[in-house]
PDB file of C-alpha atoms and ligand atoms in Angstrom:
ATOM      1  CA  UNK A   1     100.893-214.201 -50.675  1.00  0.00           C
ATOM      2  CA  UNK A   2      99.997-210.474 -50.571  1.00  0.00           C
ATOM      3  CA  UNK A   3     101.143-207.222 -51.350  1.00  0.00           C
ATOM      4  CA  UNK A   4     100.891-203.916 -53.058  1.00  0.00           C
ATOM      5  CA  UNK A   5     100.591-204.227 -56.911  1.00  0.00           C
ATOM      6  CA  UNK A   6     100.172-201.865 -59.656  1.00  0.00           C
ATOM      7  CA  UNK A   7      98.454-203.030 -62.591  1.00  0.00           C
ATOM      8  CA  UNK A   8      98.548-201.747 -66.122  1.00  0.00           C
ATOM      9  CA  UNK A   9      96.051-203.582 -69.149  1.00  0.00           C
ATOM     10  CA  UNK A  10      97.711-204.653 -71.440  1.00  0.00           C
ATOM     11  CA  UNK A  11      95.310-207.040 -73.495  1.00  0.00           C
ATOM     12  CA  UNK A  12      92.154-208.425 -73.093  1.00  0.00           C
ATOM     13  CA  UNK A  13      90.723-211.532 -73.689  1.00  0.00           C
ATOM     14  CA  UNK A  14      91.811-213.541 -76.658  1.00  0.00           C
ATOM     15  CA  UNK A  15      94.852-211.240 -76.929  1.00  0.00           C
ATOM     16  CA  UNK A  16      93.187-208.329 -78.277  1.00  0.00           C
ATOM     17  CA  UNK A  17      95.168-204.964 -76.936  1.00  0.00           C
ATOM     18  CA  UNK A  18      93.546-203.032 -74.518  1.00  0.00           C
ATOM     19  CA  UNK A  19      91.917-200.005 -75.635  1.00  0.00           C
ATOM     20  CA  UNK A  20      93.475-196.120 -74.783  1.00  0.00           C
ATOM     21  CA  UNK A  21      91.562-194.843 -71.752  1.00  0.00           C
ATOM     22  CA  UNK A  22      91.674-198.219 -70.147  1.00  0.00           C
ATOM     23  CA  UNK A  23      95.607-198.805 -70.215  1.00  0.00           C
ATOM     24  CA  UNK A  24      96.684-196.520 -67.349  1.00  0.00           C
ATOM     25  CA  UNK A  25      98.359-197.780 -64.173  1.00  0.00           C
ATOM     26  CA  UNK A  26      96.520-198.676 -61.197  1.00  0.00           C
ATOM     27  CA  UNK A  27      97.566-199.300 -57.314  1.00  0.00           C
ATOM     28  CA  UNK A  28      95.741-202.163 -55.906  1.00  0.00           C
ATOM     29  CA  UNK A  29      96.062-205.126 -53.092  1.00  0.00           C
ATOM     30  CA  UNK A  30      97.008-208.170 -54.455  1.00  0.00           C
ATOM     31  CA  UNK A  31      95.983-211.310 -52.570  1.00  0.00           C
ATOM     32  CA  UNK A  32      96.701-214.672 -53.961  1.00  0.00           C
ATOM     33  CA  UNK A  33      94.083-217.272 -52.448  1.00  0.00           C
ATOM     34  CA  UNK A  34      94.368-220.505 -54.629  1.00  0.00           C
ATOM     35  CA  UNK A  35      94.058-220.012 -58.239  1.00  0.00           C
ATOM     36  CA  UNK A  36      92.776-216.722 -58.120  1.00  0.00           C
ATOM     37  CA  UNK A  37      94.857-213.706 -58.135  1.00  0.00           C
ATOM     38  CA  UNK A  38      92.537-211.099 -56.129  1.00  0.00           C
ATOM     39  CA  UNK A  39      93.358-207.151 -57.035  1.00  0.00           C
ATOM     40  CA  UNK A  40      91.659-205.456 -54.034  1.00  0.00           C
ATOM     41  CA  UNK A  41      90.679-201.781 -53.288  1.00  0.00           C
ATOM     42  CA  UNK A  42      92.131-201.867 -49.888  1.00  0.00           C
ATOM     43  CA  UNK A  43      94.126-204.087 -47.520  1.00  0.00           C
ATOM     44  CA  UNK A  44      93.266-207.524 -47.115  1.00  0.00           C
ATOM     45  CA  UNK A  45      91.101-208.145 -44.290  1.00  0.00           C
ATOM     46  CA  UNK A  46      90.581-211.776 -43.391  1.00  0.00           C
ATOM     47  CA  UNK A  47      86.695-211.186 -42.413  1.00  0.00           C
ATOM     48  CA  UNK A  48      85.980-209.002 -44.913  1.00  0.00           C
ATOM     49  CA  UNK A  49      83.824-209.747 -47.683  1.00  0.00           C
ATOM     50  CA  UNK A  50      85.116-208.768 -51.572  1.00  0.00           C
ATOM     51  CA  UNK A  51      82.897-205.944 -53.251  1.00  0.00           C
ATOM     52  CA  UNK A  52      81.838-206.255 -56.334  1.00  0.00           C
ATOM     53  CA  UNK A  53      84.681-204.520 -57.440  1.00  0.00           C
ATOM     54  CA  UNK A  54      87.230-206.754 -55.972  1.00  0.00           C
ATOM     55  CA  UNK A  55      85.270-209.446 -57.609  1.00  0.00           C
ATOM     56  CA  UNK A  56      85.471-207.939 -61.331  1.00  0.00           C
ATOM     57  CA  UNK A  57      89.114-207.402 -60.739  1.00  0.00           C
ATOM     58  CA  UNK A  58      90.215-210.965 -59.372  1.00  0.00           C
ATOM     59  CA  UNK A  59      92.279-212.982 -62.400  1.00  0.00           C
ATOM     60  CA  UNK A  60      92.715-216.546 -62.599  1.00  0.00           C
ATOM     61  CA  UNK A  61      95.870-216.960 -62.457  1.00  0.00           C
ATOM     62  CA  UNK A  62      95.746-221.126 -63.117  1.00  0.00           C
ATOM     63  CA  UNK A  63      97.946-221.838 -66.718  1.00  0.00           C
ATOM     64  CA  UNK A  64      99.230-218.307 -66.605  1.00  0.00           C
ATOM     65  CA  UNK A  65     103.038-217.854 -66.943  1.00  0.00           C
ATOM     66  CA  UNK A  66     104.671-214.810 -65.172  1.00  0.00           C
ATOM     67  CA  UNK A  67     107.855-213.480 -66.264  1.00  0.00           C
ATOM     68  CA  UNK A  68     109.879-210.422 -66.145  1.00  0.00           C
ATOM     69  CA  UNK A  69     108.466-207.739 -68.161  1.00  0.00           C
ATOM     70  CA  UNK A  70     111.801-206.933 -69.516  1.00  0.00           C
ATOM     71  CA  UNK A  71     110.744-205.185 -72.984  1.00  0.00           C
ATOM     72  CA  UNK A  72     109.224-202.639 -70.559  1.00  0.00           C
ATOM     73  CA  UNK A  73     111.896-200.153 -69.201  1.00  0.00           C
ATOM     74  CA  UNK A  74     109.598-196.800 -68.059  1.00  0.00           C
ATOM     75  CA  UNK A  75     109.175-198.616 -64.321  1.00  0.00           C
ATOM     76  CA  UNK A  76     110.965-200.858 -62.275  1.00  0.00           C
ATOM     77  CA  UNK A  77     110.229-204.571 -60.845  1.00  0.00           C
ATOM     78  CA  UNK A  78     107.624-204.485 -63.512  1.00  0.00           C
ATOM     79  CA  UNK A  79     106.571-208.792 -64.622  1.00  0.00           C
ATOM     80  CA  UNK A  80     104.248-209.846 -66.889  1.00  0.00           C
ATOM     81  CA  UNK A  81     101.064-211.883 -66.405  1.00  0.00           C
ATOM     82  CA  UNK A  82      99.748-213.762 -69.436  1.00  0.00           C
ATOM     83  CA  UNK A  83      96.741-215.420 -68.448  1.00  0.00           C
ATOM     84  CA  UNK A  84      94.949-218.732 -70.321  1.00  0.00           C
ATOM     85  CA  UNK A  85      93.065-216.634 -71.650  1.00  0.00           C
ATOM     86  CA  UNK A  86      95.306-214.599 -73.281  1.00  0.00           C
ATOM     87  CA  UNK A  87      94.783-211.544 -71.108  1.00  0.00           C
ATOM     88  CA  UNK A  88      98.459-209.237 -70.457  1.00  0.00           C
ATOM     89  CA  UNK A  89      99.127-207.409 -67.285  1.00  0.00           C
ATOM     90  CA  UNK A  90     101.684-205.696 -66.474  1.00  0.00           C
ATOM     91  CA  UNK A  91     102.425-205.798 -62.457  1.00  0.00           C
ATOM     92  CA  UNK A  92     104.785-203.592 -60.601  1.00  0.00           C
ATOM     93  CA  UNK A  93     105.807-205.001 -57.145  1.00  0.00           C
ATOM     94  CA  UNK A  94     107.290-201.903 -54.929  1.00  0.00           C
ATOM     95  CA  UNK A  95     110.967-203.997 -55.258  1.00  0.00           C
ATOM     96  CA  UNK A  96     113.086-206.724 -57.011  1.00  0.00           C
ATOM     97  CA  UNK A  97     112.950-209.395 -54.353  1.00  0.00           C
ATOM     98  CA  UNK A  98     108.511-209.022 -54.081  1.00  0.00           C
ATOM     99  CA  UNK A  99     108.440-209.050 -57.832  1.00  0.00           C
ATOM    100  CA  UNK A 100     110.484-212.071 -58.064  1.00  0.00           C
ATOM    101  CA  UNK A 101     108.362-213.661 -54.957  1.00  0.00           C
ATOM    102  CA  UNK A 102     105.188-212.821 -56.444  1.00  0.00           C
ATOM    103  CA  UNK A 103     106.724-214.865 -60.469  1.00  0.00           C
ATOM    104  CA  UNK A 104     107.443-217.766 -58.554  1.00  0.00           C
ATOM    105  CA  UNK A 105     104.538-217.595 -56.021  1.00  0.00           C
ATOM    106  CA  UNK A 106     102.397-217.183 -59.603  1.00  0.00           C
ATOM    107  CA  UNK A 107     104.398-219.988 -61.732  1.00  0.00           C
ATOM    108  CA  UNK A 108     103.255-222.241 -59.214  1.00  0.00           C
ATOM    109  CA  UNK A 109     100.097-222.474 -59.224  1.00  0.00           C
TER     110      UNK A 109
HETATM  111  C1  I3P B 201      97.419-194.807 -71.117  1.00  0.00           C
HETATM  112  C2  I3P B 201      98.210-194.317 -69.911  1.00  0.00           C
HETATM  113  C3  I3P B 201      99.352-195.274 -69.603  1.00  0.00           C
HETATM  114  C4  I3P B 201     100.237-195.463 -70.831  1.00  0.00           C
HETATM  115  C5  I3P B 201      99.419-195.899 -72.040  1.00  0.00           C
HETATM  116  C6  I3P B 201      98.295-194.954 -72.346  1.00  0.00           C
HETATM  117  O1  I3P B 201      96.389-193.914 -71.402  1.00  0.00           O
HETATM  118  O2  I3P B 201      98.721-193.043 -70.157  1.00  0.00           O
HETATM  119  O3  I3P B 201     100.106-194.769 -68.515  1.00  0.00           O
HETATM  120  O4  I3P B 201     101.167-196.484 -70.563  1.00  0.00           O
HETATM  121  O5  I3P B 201     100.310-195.966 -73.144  1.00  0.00           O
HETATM  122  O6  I3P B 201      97.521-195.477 -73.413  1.00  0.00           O
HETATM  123  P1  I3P B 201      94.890-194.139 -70.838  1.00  0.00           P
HETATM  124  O7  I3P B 201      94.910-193.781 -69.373  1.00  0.00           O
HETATM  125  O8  I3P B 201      94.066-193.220 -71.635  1.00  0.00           O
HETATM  126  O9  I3P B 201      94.520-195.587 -71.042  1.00  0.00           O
HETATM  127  P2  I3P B 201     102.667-196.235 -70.086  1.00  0.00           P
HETATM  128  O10 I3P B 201     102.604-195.716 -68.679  1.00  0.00           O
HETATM  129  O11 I3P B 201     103.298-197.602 -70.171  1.00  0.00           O
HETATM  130  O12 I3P B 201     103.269-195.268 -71.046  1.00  0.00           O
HETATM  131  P3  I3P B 201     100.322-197.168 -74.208  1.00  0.00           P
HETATM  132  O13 I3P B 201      99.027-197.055 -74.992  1.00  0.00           O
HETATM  133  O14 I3P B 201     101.531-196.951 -75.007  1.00  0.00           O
HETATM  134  O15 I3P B 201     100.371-198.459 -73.446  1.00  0.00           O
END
């Protein structure tokens, strides 16, 4: 699965809130190969290796739960992403039906 995504940080590892200057939205690619949820600069291009970038951004997504982020009202088709490591995103999928693709897409990995 694939798609736009727009990311917000909510906590880091271990569940520790993200810090101010490093909680503001941001519009990536989301790719989901596997286990690994991949939050690209640009479009996905089959042939194309990741940057480094891409890389530092991917999440492993195995043992996370997704759900909708429905304490969080200021945007839309906005679900949650609680990793195994205790890391929170926020995720906004440009509509209902991707956000719900991309919880069950995530749930079952
Ligand atoms: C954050 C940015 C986010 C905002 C967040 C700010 O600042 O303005 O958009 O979240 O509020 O901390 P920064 O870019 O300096 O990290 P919302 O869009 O959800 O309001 P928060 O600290 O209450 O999460």
């Amino acid at each position: 699965k694939h798609g736009v995504l727009t990311r917000k940080s909510h906590a880091d590892m271990d569940g520790k809130r993200t810090p101010r200057g490093r909680r503001s939205w941001k519009r990536f690619y989301g790719v989901l190969r596997g286990t690994v949820l991949y939050l690209q600069k640009d479009e996905y291009k089959p042939d194309e290796d990741l940057s480094e970038v891409d890389l530092k951004n991917a999440v492993r997504v195995h043992h996370a739960l997704a759900t909708r982020a429905s304490d969080y009202s200021k945007r839309p088709n906005v679900l949650k992403l609680k990793t195994s490591d205790w890391r929170v995103y926020l995720l906004q999928a440009p509509n209902e039906e991707e956000m719900m693709s991309w919880i069950l897409r995530i749930n079952l990995v």
